Amino acid sequence: MNKAHLKYLFFVTKPYSFSILEPIQDVIINSNCGDVKWFAASSATKYSCPDDQLKSNKEVLEYDPDAVLVPGNVVPHFWPGLKVQIFHGLDEEVKGFYIITGFFDLYCTTGSVMTKKFSAMAKQKKHFLVKETGWPKLDPIFKNEWDFGNQKNQLIKQYSLNPELPIILYAPTFPPKYTSAPDLLDAIKKLKSVKYNWIIKFHSLMDESIQKKYKQLENENLRVVDELNILPIMAGSDIMITDTSSVAYEFLPFDRPLVTYQAIARKNKGINIQNPTELVSAIERSLNNPREFSAYRQSCLQDIHPYADGNSANRVLTGIGEILANGLQNDLKQKPQNIIRKYQIRKIIAKSQV
């Protein structure tokens, strides 16, 4: 990778963004190829940043970053540095994944499907670049950071679960139009005291009234957890249940059974059910034949994330270094005015400094 010593700024607005960028920070620190600062805004301000944090626009301007890395859709346009989109999830399950907000100089894509679509738009718009890098959040999985047996035992101990029972992770998406949480509530209620351990992990934006209903189900077999990083829970789970959430694709590298509820894309990545009454049979089928959809899972990964070397963070940093070294960002066309979005991001930054 490029060894130029650069100044990086990580801009996060959601709690789940930290785990996306932390593998990049680890590479920077371990290779001593730059400095890292964090800036948290919006709902991310409730959590402590993993490293040095900047807390004002003035501090950012004084730091003068070479690159600003963002796992979100917007970034302060008035900050210095190459604006880099890392993405907050995988694949295009729901509408809006390929919207170009007009803030970024570089899109770091995860695989051939995404690269093809973003490259076509880059050729047309000419105000951003595209590099295929893989997704840094998945690096720890491919580096075998978690052993299944050890991690499962850790989850059982951490949440006081039954060591004799399989662990089912339920992680639904939050938009009312797509979430499975209301539909599956009664089905999970009936299953909470039988032969499974349940760990329920909601998106940070999930409706609080729905979260409350699930918390009322808690017993010795069912836990509702609030963790920033879902990967360690995935690593120790026998099965995951979800819907259109992009966490379905994060689970694929573990090559374990996946049950989706009314999925929209790539339905053969697991058992896709249409009705809550199908949940029990889908769980049992998954436990009895965990390898059933393995070939489909691997095929899906080849499209959306073919990199299994755990070096996506390295590729992101190499891409940034090459662009800056060659001044490629200077050849980009002017970005759209974005008056409304620019006003909104100024408000977000102003509020974070209060």
Coordinates of C-alpha atoms in Angstrom, one line a residue:
M1 CA 0.0 0.0 0.0
N2 CA 1.0 3.6 -0.4
K3 CA 3.3 4.6 2.5
A4 CA 2.7 8.4 2.3
H5 CA 2.0 9.7 5.8
L6 CA -1.5 11.3 5.5
K7 CA -4.0 12.9 7.8
Y8 CA -7.3 11.0 7.9
L9 CA -10.6 12.2 9.4
F10 CA -13.4 9.7 10.0
F11 CA -16.8 11.4 10.0
V12 CA -19.6 9.3 11.6
T13 CA -23.3 10.2 12.2
K14 CA -24.7 6.8 13.2
P15 CA -23.7 4.4 16.0
Y16 CA -23.0 1.5 13.7
S17 CA -20.5 3.6 11.7
F18 CA -17.7 3.1 14.1
S19 CA -17.2 -0.6 13.4
I20 CA -17.1 0.1 9.6
L21 CA -14.1 2.4 10.0
E22 CA -12.2 0.8 12.8
P23 CA -10.4 -1.7 10.6
I24 CA -9.1 1.2 8.5
Q25 CA -7.8 2.9 11.7
D26 CA -6.1 -0.3 12.7
V27 CA -4.2 -0.5 9.5
I28 CA -3.1 3.1 9.7
I29 CA -1.9 2.8 13.2
N30 CA -0.2 -0.6 12.7
S31 CA 1.6 0.5 9.5
N32 CA 2.3 4.0 10.8
C33 CA 1.1 5.5 7.5
G34 CA -0.9 8.4 8.9
D35 CA -2.8 10.1 11.6
V36 CA -6.4 9.5 12.5
K37 CA -9.0 11.8 14.0
W38 CA -12.7 11.3 14.4
F39 CA -15.7 13.6 14.2
A40 CA -19.1 12.4 15.5
A41 CA -22.4 14.1 14.7
S42 CA -26.1 13.4 15.0
S43 CA -26.9 10.2 16.9
A44 CA -23.2 9.1 17.0
T45 CA -22.4 11.8 19.5
K46 CA -23.9 9.6 22.2
Y47 CA -21.0 7.3 22.0
S48 CA -17.3 7.6 22.6
C49 CA -15.1 7.7 19.5
P50 CA -12.4 4.9 19.4
D51 CA -9.5 7.5 19.2
D52 CA -8.8 11.2 19.1
Q53 CA -11.9 13.2 18.5
L54 CA -12.4 16.6 17.0
K55 CA -15.4 18.5 18.3
S56 CA -15.6 21.7 16.3
N57 CA -15.4 22.9 12.7
K58 CA -12.4 25.1 13.8
E59 CA -10.5 22.0 15.0
V60 CA -11.2 20.2 11.7
L61 CA -9.8 23.2 9.7
E62 CA -6.8 23.3 11.9
Y63 CA -6.2 19.6 11.5
D64 CA -6.5 20.0 7.7
P65 CA -7.1 16.4 6.7
D66 CA -5.9 14.9 3.5
A67 CA -8.9 12.6 3.3
V68 CA -12.3 12.4 5.0
L69 CA -13.8 8.9 5.2
V70 CA -17.5 8.5 5.6
P71 CA -19.9 5.5 5.9
G72 CA -22.9 7.7 5.2
N73 CA -24.5 9.7 2.4
V74 CA -23.3 13.2 3.2
V75 CA -20.1 14.9 4.4
P76 CA -19.4 18.6 5.2
H77 CA -18.4 20.0 1.8
F78 CA -16.6 22.9 3.4
W79 CA -14.0 20.7 5.1
P80 CA -10.6 20.1 3.4
G81 CA -9.5 16.8 2.0
L82 CA -10.6 14.1 -0.4
K83 CA -14.2 13.1 0.4
V84 CA -14.4 9.3 0.5
Q85 CA -17.6 7.2 0.6
I86 CA -17.1 3.9 2.4
F87 CA -20.8 2.9 2.5
H88 CA -22.9 1.8 5.5
G89 CA -24.0 -1.5 4.2
L90 CA -23.8 -4.1 1.4
D91 CA -25.9 -4.6 -1.7
E92 CA -28.9 -2.9 -3.1
E93 CA -31.8 -4.6 -1.3
V94 CA -33.9 -1.5 -1.0
K95 CA -34.4 1.5 -3.3
G96 CA -32.0 4.4 -3.0
F97 CA -28.7 2.5 -2.7
Y98 CA -27.3 4.1 -5.9
I99 CA -28.3 7.7 -5.3
I100 CA -25.4 10.1 -5.9
T101 CA -25.6 12.8 -3.3
G102 CA -22.9 15.0 -5.0
F103 CA -20.6 15.2 -1.9
F104 CA -17.9 12.6 -2.7
D105 CA -14.8 12.5 -4.7
L106 CA -14.3 8.8 -4.4
Y107 CA -16.6 5.8 -4.0
C108 CA -15.0 2.7 -2.6
T109 CA -17.1 -0.1 -4.0
T110 CA -17.3 -3.6 -2.5
G111 CA -17.6 -5.9 -5.6
S112 CA -18.3 -6.1 -9.3
V113 CA -22.0 -5.4 -9.2
M114 CA -21.6 -2.2 -7.3
T115 CA -18.5 -1.2 -9.3
K116 CA -20.2 -1.6 -12.6
K117 CA -23.1 0.6 -11.6
F118 CA -21.1 3.3 -10.0
S119 CA -18.5 3.4 -12.8
A120 CA -21.3 3.9 -15.3
M121 CA -22.6 6.9 -13.3
A122 CA -19.0 8.2 -12.8
K123 CA -18.5 8.2 -16.6
Q124 CA -21.7 10.1 -17.1
K125 CA -21.4 12.6 -14.2
K126 CA -17.6 13.0 -14.2
H127 CA -17.5 14.6 -10.7
F128 CA -16.4 11.5 -8.7
L129 CA -14.0 8.5 -9.0
V130 CA -14.6 4.8 -8.3
K131 CA -12.3 2.2 -6.9
E132 CA -13.2 -1.4 -6.0
T133 CA -11.8 -2.2 -2.6
G134 CA -14.1 -4.5 -0.7
W135 CA -15.7 -3.4 2.6
P136 CA -13.4 -2.8 5.5
K137 CA -15.9 -3.8 8.1
L138 CA -15.7 -7.5 7.0
D139 CA -11.9 -7.6 7.3
P140 CA -12.0 -9.1 10.8
I141 CA -14.2 -12.0 9.6
F142 CA -11.8 -13.0 6.8
K143 CA -8.8 -12.7 9.2
N144 CA -10.6 -15.2 11.4
E145 CA -10.8 -12.9 14.4
W146 CA -13.6 -15.1 15.9
D147 CA -13.7 -18.8 16.4
F148 CA -17.3 -20.0 16.2
G149 CA -17.2 -22.3 19.3
N150 CA -15.3 -19.8 21.4
Q151 CA -17.6 -16.9 20.4
K152 CA -20.7 -18.9 20.9
N153 CA -19.5 -19.8 24.4
Q154 CA -18.8 -16.1 25.0
L155 CA -22.3 -15.1 24.0
I156 CA -23.8 -17.8 26.2
K157 CA -21.8 -16.5 29.1
Q158 CA -22.3 -12.8 28.4
Y159 CA -26.1 -13.1 28.1
S160 CA -26.6 -16.0 30.5
L161 CA -28.1 -18.3 27.8
N162 CA -28.6 -22.1 27.8
P163 CA -25.4 -23.8 26.6
E164 CA -27.4 -26.7 25.3
L165 CA -29.4 -24.7 22.8
P166 CA -28.6 -23.2 19.4
I167 CA -28.3 -19.4 19.2
I168 CA -30.7 -17.6 16.8
L169 CA -29.8 -13.9 16.0
Y170 CA -32.7 -11.8 14.9
A171 CA -31.7 -8.5 13.3
P172 CA -34.5 -6.8 11.4
T173 CA -34.3 -3.5 9.4
F174 CA -36.1 -0.4 10.7
P175 CA -38.1 1.3 7.9
P176 CA -41.8 0.6 8.5
K177 CA -42.3 -0.4 4.9
Y178 CA -39.6 -3.2 5.1
T179 CA -39.2 -4.3 8.7
S180 CA -40.3 -7.7 9.7
A181 CA -40.4 -6.9 13.4
P182 CA -44.2 -6.3 13.8
D183 CA -45.1 -9.3 11.7
L184 CA -42.8 -11.7 13.5
L185 CA -43.5 -10.6 17.0
D186 CA -46.2 -13.2 17.8
A187 CA -44.3 -16.0 16.1
I188 CA -41.1 -15.2 18.2
K189 CA -43.2 -14.9 21.3
K190 CA -44.4 -18.5 20.9
L191 CA -40.9 -19.7 20.4
K192 CA -39.2 -17.8 23.2
S193 CA -39.5 -20.6 25.8
V194 CA -38.8 -23.6 23.6
K195 CA -35.6 -25.1 22.2
Y196 CA -33.7 -22.0 21.0
N197 CA -31.6 -19.2 22.5
W198 CA -32.6 -15.8 21.0
I199 CA -30.5 -12.7 20.6
I200 CA -32.4 -9.8 19.2
K201 CA -30.4 -6.9 17.9
F202 CA -32.3 -3.9 16.6
H203 CA -31.1 -1.1 14.2
S204 CA -30.5 2.1 16.2
L205 CA -33.4 3.8 14.3
M206 CA -35.9 1.1 15.0
D207 CA -39.3 2.4 16.3
E208 CA -39.1 2.5 20.1
S209 CA -42.6 1.1 20.6
I210 CA -41.6 -2.0 18.7
Q211 CA -38.4 -2.4 20.7
K212 CA -40.4 -2.1 23.9
K213 CA -42.7 -5.0 22.8
Y214 CA -39.7 -7.2 22.2
K215 CA -38.1 -6.3 25.5
Q216 CA -41.2 -7.5 27.2
L217 CA -40.5 -10.9 25.8
E218 CA -37.2 -11.3 27.6
N219 CA -36.6 -14.4 29.6
E220 CA -33.8 -16.9 30.2
N221 CA -33.9 -17.8 26.5
L222 CA -34.4 -14.4 24.9
R223 CA -32.3 -11.3 25.1
V224 CA -32.6 -7.9 23.5
V225 CA -29.1 -6.4 23.2
D226 CA -27.7 -3.0 22.4
E227 CA -24.3 -3.5 20.8
L228 CA -22.6 -1.1 18.4
N229 CA -21.0 -4.0 16.4
I230 CA -23.2 -6.9 15.3
L231 CA -20.3 -9.0 13.9
P232 CA -19.2 -10.6 17.2
I233 CA -22.8 -11.7 17.7
M234 CA -23.0 -13.0 14.2
A235 CA -19.8 -14.9 14.8
G236 CA -21.3 -17.0 17.6
S237 CA -24.8 -17.5 16.2
D238 CA -26.0 -20.7 14.5
I239 CA -28.7 -19.0 12.4
M240 CA -29.6 -15.4 11.6
I241 CA -33.1 -14.2 10.8
T242 CA -33.7 -10.8 9.1
D243 CA -35.6 -9.2 6.2
T244 CA -34.3 -6.7 3.7
S245 CA -31.6 -5.5 6.1
S246 CA -28.1 -5.4 4.6
V247 CA -26.9 -7.4 7.7
A248 CA -28.0 -10.4 5.7
Y249 CA -25.0 -9.8 3.4
E250 CA -22.7 -9.2 6.4
F251 CA -23.6 -12.7 7.6
L252 CA -22.8 -14.5 4.4
P253 CA -19.0 -14.8 5.0
F254 CA -19.7 -17.0 8.1
D255 CA -21.5 -19.4 5.7
R256 CA -24.2 -20.3 8.1
P257 CA -28.0 -20.6 7.7
L258 CA -29.9 -17.4 6.9
V259 CA -33.7 -17.0 7.1
T260 CA -35.2 -13.8 5.5
Y261 CA -38.7 -12.5 5.7
Q262 CA -40.0 -11.1 2.4
A263 CA -36.6 -10.3 1.0
I264 CA -36.5 -8.3 -2.2
A265 CA -33.2 -9.2 -3.8
R266 CA -31.1 -12.4 -4.0
K267 CA -33.7 -14.5 -2.3
N268 CA -31.8 -17.7 -2.7
K269 CA -29.1 -16.7 -0.2
G270 CA -31.2 -18.6 2.4
I271 CA -34.8 -19.6 3.2
N272 CA -37.0 -16.7 2.3
I273 CA -40.4 -16.9 4.0
Q274 CA -43.5 -14.9 3.2
N275 CA -45.6 -15.6 6.2
P276 CA -44.8 -15.7 10.0
T277 CA -46.3 -19.2 10.2
E278 CA -43.4 -20.4 8.1
L279 CA -40.8 -19.3 10.7
V280 CA -40.6 -22.5 12.7
S281 CA -40.2 -24.8 9.8
A282 CA -37.5 -22.5 8.3
I283 CA -35.6 -22.6 11.6
E284 CA -35.8 -26.4 11.8
R285 CA -34.8 -26.8 8.2
S286 CA -31.8 -24.6 8.7
L287 CA -30.6 -26.4 11.8
N288 CA -31.1 -29.8 10.2
N289 CA -29.2 -28.9 7.0
P290 CA -27.0 -25.9 7.6
R291 CA -25.1 -26.3 4.3
E292 CA -28.2 -26.3 2.1
F293 CA -27.7 -22.8 0.7
S294 CA -23.9 -22.7 1.0
A295 CA -23.3 -22.6 -2.8
Y296 CA -25.8 -19.8 -3.2
R297 CA -24.1 -17.9 -0.4
Q298 CA -20.7 -18.2 -2.0
S299 CA -22.1 -17.1 -5.4
C300 CA -23.7 -14.1 -3.9
L301 CA -20.5 -13.1 -2.2
Q302 CA -18.6 -13.3 -5.5
D303 CA -20.9 -10.7 -6.8
I304 CA -21.1 -8.3 -3.9
H305 CA -17.8 -8.9 -2.0
P306 CA -15.3 -11.3 -3.7
Y307 CA -12.4 -10.3 -1.4
A308 CA -11.7 -12.9 1.2
D309 CA -8.2 -11.8 2.2
G310 CA -9.2 -9.4 4.9
N311 CA -7.3 -6.5 3.2
S312 CA -10.1 -4.2 2.1
A313 CA -8.9 -1.5 4.5
N314 CA -5.5 -1.7 2.8
R315 CA -7.1 -1.3 -0.6
V316 CA -9.1 1.8 0.6
L317 CA -5.9 3.5 1.8
T318 CA -3.9 2.5 -1.3
G319 CA -6.6 4.0 -3.5
I320 CA -6.7 7.2 -1.5
G321 CA -2.9 7.5 -1.6
E322 CA -2.8 6.9 -5.4
I323 CA -5.4 9.5 -6.1
L324 CA -3.8 12.2 -3.9
A325 CA -0.3 11.4 -5.2
N326 CA -1.4 11.8 -8.8
G327 CA -3.8 14.7 -8.2
L328 CA -6.7 12.9 -9.9
Q329 CA -9.3 14.7 -7.8
N330 CA -8.2 17.9 -9.5
D331 CA -9.5 16.6 -12.9
L332 CA -13.1 16.1 -11.6
K333 CA -15.9 18.3 -12.8
Q334 CA -17.6 20.7 -10.4
K335 CA -20.2 19.0 -8.2
P336 CA -23.9 19.9 -8.2
Q337 CA -24.9 22.9 -6.0
N338 CA -26.8 20.8 -3.5
I339 CA -28.1 23.8 -1.7
I340 CA -30.6 22.0 0.5
R341 CA -28.3 19.2 1.5
K342 CA -25.4 21.6 2.1
Y343 CA -27.7 23.6 4.4
Q344 CA -28.7 20.4 6.2
I345 CA -25.1 19.3 6.8
R346 CA -24.2 22.7 8.2
K347 CA -27.1 22.4 10.7
I348 CA -25.9 18.9 11.7
I349 CA -22.3 20.2 12.3
A350 CA -23.6 23.2 14.2
K351 CA -25.7 21.1 16.4
S352 CA -22.9 18.7 17.2
Q353 CA -20.8 21.6 18.5
V354 CA -23.4 22.8 21.0

